[in-house]
Backbone as numpy.savetxt, mean C-alpha at the origin, in Angstrom:
# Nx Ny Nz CAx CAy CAz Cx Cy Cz
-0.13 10.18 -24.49 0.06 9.30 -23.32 -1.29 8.75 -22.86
-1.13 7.56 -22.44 -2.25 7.09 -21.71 -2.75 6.86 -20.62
-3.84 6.57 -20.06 -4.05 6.79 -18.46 -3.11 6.12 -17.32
-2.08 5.46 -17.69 -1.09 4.41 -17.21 0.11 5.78 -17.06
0.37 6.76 -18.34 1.82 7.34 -17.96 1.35 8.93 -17.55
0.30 9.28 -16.88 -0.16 10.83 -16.80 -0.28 10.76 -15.33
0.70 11.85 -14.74 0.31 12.23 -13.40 -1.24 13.31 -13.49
-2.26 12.66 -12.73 -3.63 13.29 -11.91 -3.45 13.57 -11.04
-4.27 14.92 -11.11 -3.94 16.10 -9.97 -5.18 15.44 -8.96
-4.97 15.47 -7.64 -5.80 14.80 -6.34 -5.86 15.78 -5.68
-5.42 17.17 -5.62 -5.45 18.20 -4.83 -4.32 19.14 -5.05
-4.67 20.34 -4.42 -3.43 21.14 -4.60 -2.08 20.68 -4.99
-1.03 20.73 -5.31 0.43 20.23 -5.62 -0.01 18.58 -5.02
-0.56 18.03 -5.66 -0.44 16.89 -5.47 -1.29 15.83 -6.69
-0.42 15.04 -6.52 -0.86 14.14 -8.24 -0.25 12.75 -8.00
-1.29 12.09 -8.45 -0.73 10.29 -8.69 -0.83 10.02 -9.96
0.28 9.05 -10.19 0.38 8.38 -11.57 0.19 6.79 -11.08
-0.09 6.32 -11.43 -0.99 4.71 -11.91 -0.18 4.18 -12.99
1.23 3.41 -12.44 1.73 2.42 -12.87 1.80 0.99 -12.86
2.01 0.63 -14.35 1.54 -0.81 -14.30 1.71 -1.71 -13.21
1.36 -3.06 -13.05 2.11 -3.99 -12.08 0.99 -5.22 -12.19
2.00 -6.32 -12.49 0.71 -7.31 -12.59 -1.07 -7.83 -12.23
-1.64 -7.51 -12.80 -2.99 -8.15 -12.40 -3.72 -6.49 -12.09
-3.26 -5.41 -11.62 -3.79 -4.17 -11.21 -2.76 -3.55 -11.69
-2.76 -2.32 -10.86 -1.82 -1.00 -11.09 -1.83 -0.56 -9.73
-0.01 0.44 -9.68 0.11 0.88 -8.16 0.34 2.21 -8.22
-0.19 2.80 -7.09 -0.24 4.46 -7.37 1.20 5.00 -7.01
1.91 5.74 -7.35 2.97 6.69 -7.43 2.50 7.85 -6.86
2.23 8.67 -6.13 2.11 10.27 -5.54 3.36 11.15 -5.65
3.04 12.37 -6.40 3.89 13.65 -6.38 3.50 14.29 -5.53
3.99 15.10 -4.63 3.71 16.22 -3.19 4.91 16.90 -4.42
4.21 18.49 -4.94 5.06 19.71 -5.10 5.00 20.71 -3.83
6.30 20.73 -3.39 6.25 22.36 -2.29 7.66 22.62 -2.45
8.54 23.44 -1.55 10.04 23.48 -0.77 10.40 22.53 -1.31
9.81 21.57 -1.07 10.79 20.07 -0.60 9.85 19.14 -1.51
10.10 18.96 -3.06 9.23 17.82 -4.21 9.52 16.30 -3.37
8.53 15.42 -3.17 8.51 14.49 -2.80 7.70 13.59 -3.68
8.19 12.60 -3.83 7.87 11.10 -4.23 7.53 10.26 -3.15
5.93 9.69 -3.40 5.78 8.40 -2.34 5.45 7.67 -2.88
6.05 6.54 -3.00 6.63 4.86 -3.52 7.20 4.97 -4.92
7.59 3.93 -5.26 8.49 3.79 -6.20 8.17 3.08 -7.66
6.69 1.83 -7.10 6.22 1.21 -8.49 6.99 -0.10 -7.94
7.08 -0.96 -9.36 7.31 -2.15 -8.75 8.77 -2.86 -9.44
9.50 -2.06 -9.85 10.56 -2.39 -10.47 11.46 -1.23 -10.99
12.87 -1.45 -12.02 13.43 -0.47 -12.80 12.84 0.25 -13.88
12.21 -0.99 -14.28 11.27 -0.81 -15.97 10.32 0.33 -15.70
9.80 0.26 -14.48 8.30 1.09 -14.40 9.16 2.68 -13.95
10.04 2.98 -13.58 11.07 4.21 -13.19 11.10 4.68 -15.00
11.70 3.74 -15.34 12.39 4.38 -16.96 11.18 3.98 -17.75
10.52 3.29 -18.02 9.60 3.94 -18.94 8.17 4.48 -18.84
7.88 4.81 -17.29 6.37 5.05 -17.07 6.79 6.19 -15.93
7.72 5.90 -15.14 7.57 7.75 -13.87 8.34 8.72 -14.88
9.37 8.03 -15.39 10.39 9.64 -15.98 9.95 10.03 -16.95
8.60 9.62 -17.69 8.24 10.14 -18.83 7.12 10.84 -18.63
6.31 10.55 -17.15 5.29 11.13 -16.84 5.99 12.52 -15.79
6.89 12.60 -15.30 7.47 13.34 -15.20 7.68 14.57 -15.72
8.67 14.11 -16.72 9.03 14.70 -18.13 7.72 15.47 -18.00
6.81 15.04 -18.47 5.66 15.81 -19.33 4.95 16.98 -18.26
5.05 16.78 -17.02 5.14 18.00 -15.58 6.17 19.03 -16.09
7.47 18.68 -17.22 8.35 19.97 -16.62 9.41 19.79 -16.07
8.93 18.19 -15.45 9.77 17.91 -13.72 11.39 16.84 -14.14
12.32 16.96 -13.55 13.31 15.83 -13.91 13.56 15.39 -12.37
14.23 13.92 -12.23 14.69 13.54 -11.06 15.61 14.76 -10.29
16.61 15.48 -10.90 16.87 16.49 -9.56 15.91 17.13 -9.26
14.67 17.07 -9.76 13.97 18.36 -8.63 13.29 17.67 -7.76
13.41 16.46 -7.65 12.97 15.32 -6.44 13.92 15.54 -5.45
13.24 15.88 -3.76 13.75 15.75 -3.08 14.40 14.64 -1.99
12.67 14.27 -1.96 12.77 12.76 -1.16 12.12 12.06 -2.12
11.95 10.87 -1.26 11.35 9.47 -2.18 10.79 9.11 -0.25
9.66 8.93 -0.35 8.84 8.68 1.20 8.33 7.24 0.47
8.62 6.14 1.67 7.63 4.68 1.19 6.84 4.83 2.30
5.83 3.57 1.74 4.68 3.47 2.74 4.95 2.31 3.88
5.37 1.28 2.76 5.82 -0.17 3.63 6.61 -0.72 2.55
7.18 -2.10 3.16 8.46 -2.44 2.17 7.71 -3.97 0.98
6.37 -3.87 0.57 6.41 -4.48 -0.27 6.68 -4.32 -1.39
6.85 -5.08 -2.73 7.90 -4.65 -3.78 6.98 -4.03 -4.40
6.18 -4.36 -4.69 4.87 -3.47 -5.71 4.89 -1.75 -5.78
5.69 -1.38 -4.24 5.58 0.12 -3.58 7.39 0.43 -3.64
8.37 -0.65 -3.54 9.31 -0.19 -3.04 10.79 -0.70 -4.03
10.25 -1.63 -5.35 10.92 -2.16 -5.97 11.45 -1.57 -6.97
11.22 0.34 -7.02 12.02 0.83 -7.88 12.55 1.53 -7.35
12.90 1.46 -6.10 13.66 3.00 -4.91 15.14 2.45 -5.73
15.98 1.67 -5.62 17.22 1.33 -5.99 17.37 2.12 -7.38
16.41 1.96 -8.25 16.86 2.67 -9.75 16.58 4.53 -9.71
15.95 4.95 -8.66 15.91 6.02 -8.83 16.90 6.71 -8.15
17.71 5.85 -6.86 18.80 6.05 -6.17 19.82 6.02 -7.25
20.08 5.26 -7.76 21.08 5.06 -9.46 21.04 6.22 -9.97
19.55 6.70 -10.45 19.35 7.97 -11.66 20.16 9.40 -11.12
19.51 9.45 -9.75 19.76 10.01 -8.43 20.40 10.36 -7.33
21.47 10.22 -7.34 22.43 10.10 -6.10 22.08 11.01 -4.64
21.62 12.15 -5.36 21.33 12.95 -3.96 19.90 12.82 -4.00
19.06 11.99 -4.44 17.50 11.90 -3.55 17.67 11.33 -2.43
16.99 11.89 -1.59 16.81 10.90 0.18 15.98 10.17 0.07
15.98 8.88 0.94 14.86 8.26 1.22 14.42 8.12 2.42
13.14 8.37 2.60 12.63 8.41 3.72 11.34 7.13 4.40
11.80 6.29 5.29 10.78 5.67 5.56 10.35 5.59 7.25
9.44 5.29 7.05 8.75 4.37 9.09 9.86 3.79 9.57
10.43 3.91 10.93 11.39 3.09 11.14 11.40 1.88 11.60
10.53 1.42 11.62 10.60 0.09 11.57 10.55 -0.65 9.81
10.30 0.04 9.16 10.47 -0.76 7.83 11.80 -0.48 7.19
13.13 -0.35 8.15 14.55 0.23 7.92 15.29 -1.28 7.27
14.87 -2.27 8.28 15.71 -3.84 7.47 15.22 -4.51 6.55
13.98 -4.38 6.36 12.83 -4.37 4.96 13.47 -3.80 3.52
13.07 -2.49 3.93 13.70 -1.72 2.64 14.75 -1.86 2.33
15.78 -1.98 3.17 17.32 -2.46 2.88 17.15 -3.58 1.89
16.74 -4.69 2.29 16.68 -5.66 1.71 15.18 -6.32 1.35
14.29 -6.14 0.26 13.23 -6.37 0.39 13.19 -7.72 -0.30
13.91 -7.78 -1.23 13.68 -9.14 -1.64 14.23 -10.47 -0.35
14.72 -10.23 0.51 14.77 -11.28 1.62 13.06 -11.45 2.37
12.30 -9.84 2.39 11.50 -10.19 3.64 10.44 -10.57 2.47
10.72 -10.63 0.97 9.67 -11.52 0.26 9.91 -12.50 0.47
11.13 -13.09 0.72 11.37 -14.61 0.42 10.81 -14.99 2.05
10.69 -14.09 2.80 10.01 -14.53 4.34 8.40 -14.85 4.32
8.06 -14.16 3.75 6.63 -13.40 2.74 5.93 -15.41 2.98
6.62 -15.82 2.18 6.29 -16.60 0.75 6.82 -17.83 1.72
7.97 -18.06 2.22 8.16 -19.01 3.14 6.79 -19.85 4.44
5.93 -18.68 4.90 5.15 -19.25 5.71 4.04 -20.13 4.58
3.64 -19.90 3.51 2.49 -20.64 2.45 3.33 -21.33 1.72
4.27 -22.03 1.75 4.95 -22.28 0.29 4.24 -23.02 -0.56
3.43 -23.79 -0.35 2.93 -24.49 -1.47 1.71 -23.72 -2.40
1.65 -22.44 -1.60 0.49 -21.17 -2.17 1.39 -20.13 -2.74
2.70 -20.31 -2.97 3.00 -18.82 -3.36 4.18 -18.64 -4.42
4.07 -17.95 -5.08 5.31 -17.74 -6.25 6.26 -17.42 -5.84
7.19 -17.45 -6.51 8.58 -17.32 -6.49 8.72 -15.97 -5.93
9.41 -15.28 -5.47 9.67 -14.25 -5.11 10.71 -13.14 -6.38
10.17 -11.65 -6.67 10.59 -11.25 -7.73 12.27 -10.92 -7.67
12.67 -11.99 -8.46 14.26 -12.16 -8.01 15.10 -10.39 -8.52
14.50 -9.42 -9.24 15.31 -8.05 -9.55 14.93 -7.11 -8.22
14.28 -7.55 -7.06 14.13 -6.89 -5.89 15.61 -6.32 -5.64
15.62 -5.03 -5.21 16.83 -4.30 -4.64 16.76 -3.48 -3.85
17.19 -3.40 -2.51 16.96 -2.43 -2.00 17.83 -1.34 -1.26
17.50 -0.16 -0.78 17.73 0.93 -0.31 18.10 1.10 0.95
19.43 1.68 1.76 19.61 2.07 2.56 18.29 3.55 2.96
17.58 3.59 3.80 17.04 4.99 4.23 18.23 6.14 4.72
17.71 6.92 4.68 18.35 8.53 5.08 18.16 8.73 6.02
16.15 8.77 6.30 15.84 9.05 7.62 14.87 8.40 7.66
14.67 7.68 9.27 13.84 7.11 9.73 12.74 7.47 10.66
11.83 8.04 9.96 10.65 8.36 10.64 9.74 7.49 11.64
9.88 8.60 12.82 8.42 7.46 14.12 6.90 7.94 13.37
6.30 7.87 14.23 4.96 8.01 13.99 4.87 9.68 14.24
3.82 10.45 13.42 4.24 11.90 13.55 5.02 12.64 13.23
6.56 11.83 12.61 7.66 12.65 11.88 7.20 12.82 10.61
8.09 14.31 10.61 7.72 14.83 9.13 8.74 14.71 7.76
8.15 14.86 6.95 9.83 15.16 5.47 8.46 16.02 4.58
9.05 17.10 4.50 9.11 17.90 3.45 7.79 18.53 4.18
6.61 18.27 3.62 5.25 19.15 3.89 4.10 17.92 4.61
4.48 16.52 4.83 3.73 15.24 4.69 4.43 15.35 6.59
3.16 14.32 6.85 3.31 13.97 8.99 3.22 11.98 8.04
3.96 11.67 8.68 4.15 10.33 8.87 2.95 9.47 9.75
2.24 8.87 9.74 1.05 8.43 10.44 1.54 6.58 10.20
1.86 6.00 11.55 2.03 4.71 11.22 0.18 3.95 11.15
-0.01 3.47 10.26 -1.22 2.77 10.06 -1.16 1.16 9.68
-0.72 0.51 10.45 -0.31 -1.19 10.86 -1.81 -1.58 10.12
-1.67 -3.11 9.85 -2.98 -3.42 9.54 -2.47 -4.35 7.99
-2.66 -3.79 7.24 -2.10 -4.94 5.94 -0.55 -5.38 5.79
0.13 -4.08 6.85 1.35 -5.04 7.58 1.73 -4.50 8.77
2.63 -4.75 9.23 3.16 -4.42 10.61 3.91 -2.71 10.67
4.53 -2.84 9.33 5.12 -1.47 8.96 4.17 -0.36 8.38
3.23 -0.79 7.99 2.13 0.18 6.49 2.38 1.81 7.45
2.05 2.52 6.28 2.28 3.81 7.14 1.81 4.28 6.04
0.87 5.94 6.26 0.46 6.69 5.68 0.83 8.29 5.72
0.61 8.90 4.89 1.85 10.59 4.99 0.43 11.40 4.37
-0.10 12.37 5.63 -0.69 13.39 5.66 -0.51 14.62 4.92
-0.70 14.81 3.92 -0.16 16.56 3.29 -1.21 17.51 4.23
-0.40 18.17 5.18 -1.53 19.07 6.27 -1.40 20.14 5.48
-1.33 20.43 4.18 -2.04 21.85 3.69 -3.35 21.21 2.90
-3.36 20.27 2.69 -4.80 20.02 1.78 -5.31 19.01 2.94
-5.37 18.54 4.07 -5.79 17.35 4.69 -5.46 16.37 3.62
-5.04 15.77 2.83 -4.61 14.42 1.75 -4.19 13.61 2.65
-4.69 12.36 3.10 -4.14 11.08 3.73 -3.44 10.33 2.30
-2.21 10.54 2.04 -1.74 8.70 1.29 -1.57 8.18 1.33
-2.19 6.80 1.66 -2.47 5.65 2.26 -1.64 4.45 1.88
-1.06 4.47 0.62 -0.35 3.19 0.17 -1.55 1.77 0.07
-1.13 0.60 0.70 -1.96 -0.41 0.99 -2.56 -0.34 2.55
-2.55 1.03 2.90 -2.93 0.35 4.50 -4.65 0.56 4.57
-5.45 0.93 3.46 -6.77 0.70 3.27 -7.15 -0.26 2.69
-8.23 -0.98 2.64 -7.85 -2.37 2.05 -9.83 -2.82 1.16
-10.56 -2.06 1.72 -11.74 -2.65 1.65 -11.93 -4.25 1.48
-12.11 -4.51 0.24 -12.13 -5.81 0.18 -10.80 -6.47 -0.83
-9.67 -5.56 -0.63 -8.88 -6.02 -1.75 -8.78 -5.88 -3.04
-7.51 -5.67 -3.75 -7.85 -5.54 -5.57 -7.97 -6.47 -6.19
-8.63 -6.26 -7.68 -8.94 -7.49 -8.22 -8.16 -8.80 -8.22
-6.94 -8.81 -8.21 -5.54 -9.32 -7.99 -5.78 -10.30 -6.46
-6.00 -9.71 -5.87 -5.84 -10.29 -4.07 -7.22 -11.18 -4.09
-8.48 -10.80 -4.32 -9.36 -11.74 -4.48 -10.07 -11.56 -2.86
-9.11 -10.89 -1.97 -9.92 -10.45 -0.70 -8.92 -9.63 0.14
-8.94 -8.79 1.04 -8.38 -7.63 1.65 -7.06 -8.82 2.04
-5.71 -7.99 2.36 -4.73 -8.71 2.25 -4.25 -7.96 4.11
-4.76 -8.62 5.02 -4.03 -8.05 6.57 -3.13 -8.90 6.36
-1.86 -8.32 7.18 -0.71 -9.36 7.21 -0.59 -9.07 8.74
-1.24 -8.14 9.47 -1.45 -7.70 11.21 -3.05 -7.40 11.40
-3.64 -8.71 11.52 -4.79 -7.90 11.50 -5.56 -7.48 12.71
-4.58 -8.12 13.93 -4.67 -7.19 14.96 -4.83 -5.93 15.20
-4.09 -5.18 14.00 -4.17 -3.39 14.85 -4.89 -3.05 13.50
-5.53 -3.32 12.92 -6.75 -3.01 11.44 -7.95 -1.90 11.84
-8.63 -2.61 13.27 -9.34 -2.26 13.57 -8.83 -0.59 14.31
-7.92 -0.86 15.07 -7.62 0.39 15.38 -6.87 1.43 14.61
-6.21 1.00 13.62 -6.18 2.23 12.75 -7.42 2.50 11.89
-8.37 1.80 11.24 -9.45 2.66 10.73 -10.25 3.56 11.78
-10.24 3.28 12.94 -11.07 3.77 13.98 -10.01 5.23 14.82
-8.64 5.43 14.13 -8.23 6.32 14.15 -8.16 7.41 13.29
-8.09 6.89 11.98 -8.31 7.69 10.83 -9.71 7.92 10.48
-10.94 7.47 11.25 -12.52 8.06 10.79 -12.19 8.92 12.29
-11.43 9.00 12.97 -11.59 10.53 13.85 -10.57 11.53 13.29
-9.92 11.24 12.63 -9.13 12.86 11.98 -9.51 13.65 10.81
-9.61 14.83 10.86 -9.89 16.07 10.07 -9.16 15.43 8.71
-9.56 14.64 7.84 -9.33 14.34 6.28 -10.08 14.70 5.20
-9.50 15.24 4.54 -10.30 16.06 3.14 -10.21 15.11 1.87
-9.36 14.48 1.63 -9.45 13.71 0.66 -8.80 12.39 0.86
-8.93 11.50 0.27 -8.09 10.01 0.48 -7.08 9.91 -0.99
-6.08 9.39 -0.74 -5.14 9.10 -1.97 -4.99 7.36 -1.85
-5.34 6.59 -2.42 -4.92 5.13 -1.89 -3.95 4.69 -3.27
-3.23 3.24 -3.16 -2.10 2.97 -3.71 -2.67 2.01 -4.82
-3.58 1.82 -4.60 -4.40 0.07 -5.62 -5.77 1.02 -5.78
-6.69 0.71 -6.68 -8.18 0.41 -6.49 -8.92 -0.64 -5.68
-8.95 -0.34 -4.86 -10.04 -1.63 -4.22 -11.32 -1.64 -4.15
-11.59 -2.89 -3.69 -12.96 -3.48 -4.47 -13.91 -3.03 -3.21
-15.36 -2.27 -3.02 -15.97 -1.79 -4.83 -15.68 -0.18 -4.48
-14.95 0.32 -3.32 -15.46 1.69 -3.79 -13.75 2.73 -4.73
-12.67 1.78 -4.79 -11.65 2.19 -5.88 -10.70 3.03 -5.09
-10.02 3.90 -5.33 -8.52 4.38 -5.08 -8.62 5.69 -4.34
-10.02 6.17 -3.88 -10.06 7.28 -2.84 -11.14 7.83 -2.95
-10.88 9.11 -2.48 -12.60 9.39 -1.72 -12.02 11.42 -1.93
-13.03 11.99 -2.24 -13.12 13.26 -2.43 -13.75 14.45 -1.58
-13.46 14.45 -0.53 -14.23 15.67 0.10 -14.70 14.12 1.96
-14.78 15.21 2.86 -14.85 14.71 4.05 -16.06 13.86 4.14
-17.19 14.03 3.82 -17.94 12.90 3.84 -17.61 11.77 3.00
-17.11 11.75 1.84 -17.31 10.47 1.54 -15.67 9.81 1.62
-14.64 10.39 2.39 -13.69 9.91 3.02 -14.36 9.12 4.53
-15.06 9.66 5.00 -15.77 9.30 6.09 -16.68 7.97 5.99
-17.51 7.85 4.70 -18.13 6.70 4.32 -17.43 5.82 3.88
-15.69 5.95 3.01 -14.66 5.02 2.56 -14.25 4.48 3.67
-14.21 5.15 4.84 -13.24 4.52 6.15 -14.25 3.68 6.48
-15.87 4.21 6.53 -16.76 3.07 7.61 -17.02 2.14 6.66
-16.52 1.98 4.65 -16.66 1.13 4.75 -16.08 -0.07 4.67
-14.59 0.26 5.02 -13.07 -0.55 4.86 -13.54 -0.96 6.59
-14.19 -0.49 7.78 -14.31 -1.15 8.93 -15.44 -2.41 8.66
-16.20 -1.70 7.94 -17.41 -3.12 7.91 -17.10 -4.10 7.09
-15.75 -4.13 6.18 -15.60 -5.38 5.55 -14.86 -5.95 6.22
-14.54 -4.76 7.61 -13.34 -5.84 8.38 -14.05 -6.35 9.70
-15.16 -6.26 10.16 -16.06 -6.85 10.35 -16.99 -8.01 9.77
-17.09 -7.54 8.79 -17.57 -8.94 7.59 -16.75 -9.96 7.94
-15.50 -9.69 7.10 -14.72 -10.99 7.26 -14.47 -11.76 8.22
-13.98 -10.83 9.67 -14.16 -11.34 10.72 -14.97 -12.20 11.14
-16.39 -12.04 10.91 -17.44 -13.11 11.12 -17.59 -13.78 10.32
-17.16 -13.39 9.17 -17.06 -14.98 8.35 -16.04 -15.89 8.02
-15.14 -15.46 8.67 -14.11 -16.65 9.19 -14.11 -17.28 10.24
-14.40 -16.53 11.38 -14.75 -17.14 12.41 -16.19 -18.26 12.89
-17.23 -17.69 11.94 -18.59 -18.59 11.49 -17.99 -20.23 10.94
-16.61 -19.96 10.36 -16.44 -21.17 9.40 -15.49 -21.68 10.32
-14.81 -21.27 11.19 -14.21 -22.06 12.08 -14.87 -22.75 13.34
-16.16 -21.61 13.77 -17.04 -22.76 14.85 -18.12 -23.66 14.13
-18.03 -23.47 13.00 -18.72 -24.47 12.49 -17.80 -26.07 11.99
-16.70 -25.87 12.59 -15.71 -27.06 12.41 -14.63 -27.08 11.32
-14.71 -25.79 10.33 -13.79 -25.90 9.11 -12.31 -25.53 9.72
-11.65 -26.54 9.26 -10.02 -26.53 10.09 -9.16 -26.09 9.10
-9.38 -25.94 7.74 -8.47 -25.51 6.53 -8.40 -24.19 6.32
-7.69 -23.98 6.40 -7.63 -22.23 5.86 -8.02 -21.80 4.51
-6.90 -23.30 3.61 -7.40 -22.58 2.33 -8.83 -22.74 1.70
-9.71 -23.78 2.45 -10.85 -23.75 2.26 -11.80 -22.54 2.68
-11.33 -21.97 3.94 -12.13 -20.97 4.74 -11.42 -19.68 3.21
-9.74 -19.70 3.04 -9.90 -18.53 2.16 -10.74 -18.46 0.95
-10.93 -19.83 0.33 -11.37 -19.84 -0.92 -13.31 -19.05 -0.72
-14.01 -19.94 0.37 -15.07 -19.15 0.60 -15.22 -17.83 0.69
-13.97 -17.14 1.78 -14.03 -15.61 1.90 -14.18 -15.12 0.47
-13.04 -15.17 -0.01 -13.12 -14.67 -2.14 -14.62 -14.56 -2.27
-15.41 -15.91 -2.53 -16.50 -15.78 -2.59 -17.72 -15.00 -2.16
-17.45 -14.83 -0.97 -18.47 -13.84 -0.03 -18.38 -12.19 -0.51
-17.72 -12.21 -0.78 -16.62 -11.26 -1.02 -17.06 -10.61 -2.55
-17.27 -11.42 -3.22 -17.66 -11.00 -4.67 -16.21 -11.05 -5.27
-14.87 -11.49 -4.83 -13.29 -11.74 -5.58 -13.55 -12.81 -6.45
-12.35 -12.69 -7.14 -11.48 -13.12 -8.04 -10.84 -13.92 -7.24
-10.68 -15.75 -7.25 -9.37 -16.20 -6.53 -8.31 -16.04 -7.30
-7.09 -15.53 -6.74 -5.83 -15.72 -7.55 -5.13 -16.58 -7.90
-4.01 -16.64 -8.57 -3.51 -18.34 -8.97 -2.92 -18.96 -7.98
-2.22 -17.85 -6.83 -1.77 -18.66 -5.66 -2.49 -17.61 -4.43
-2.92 -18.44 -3.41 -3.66 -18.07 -2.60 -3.09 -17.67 -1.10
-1.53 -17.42 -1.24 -1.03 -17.02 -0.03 -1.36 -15.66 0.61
-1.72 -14.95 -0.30 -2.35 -13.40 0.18 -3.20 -13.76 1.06
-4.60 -13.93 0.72 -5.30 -14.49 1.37 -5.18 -15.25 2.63
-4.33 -16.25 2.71 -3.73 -17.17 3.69 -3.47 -16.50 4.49
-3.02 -15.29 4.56 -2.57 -14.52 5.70 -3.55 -13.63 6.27
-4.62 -13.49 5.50 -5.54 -12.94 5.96 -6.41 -13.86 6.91
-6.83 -14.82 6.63 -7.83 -15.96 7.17 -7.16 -15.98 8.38
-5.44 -16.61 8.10 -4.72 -17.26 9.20 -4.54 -15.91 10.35
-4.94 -15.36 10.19 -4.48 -13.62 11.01 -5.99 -13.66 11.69
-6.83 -13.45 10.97 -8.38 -13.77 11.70 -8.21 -14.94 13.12
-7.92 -15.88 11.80 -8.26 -17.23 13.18 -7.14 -16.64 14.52
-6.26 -17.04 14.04 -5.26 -16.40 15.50 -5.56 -15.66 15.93
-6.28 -13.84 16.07 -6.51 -12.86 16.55 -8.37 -13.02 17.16
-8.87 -13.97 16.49 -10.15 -13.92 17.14 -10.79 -14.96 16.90
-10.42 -16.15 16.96 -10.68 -17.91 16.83 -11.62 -17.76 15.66
């Protein structure tokens, strides 16, 4: 097997697998205790049947010994294989944030919402999206299995992160962002109102290790031991500072286009522009509105 189908151990009973997904790869997390948990799903059926159940498999492990299935937020990249493992599955639960309850239900609608505000920036929306009724709907602080639910808003309105309080493990999904994966071309807020205050909540809690869902650009997919979880958080705040002033620099200096102001950010940035630039778009357009 190759580094694409092998669950890595990140700490005690805990391991991510790194499944494909266009342009990058999205992390999968195993939590073993009482209660085996899955957090996110990957980005389709294909990535369930030929990249989790085989990396699985090779643990020992089969879908009944999955208890839950925990998401982070309802984009498809994280949430577009909950339906096929519900199929494989009948008695796995799913557990999400409750506010990402009409999302997950239906995710391919809140893509097609996604994609509606940029249309002339954005692809089609992935028409095999399916989604999941939840089981249980977690607030902020609710638990499933051995994981605390931590809502962490910021790359969306829903993002949420799940604490394993026997190892301190934050798993973050997309709600860390530094400067974005190679793919995004620059950090992707879709709220970038509350950004600031969740990193400035999570550099005050007792965290031992970081688990994140992407690699992002430059320091990658987590952080090992309390200091340099501590230096990953201050430095996902200073790119959100960066950007901040350099969108806002390009708006009092008279630039009225977004996609011009995004195409520069990429640049500043050291990104990749992507082929459609609505990610981005929401980032710039979230700046300007939240702080001219």
């Amino acid at each position: 097997m190759n580094f694409l189908e092998s669950f890595e151990r990140q700490a005690d009973n805990l391991y991510r697998l790194r499944v494909p997904f266009p342009g990058c790869w999205t992390g999968i997390v195993l939590v073993l205790g009482p209660e085996n948990v899955l957090i996110d799903s990957g980005g389709c059926a294909g990535t369930v049947d030929d990249t989790l159940l085989p990396a699985l498999a090779a643990l020992g492990i089969t879908l009944t010994d999955i208890h839950w299935l925990a998401l982070t937020h309802a984009h498809g990249d994280h949430v577009g294989g909950a339906a096929r493992l519900r199929a494989l599955s009948p008695k796995l639960r799913v557990a999400a944030f409750i506010r990402s309850a009409e999302r997950i239900a239906d995710p391919l609608a809140y893509s097609r919402r996604i994609r509606e505000r940029f249309p002339s920036h954005s692809p089609p929306p992935p028409a095999e999206l399916t989604g999941v009724q939840p089981d249980l709907l977690l607030p902020d602080g609710g638990a499933v299995g051995p994981l605390r639910l931590l809502h962490t808003p910021g790359h969306d309105t829903d993002s949420c992160s799940y604490l394993d309080e026997r190892t301190r493990t934050l798993i973050t999904g997309d709600s860390l962002q530094l400067n974005g994966t190679v793919s995004q071309g620059c950090a992707l807020l879709m709220d970038v109102g509350s950004y600031k205050a969740t990193l400035e909540r999570l550099i005050a809690m007792p965290v031992g290790h970081l688990v994140c869902g992407h690699p992002y650009l430059p320091l990658g997919a987590g952080a090992d031991g309390p200091e340099a979880v501590r230096q990953y958080l201050t430095a996902c705040l200073g790119c959100f500072e960066h950007d901040r002033g350099f969108v806002s620099g390009m708006a009092a200096a008279g630039e009225t286009d977004p996609a011009v102001i995004a195409r520069a950010l990429i640049r500043s940035v050291g990104g990749r522009e992507p082929k459609h630039l609505f990610l981005p778009l929401y980032t710039v357009t979230g700046y300007l509105q939240a702080f001219g």
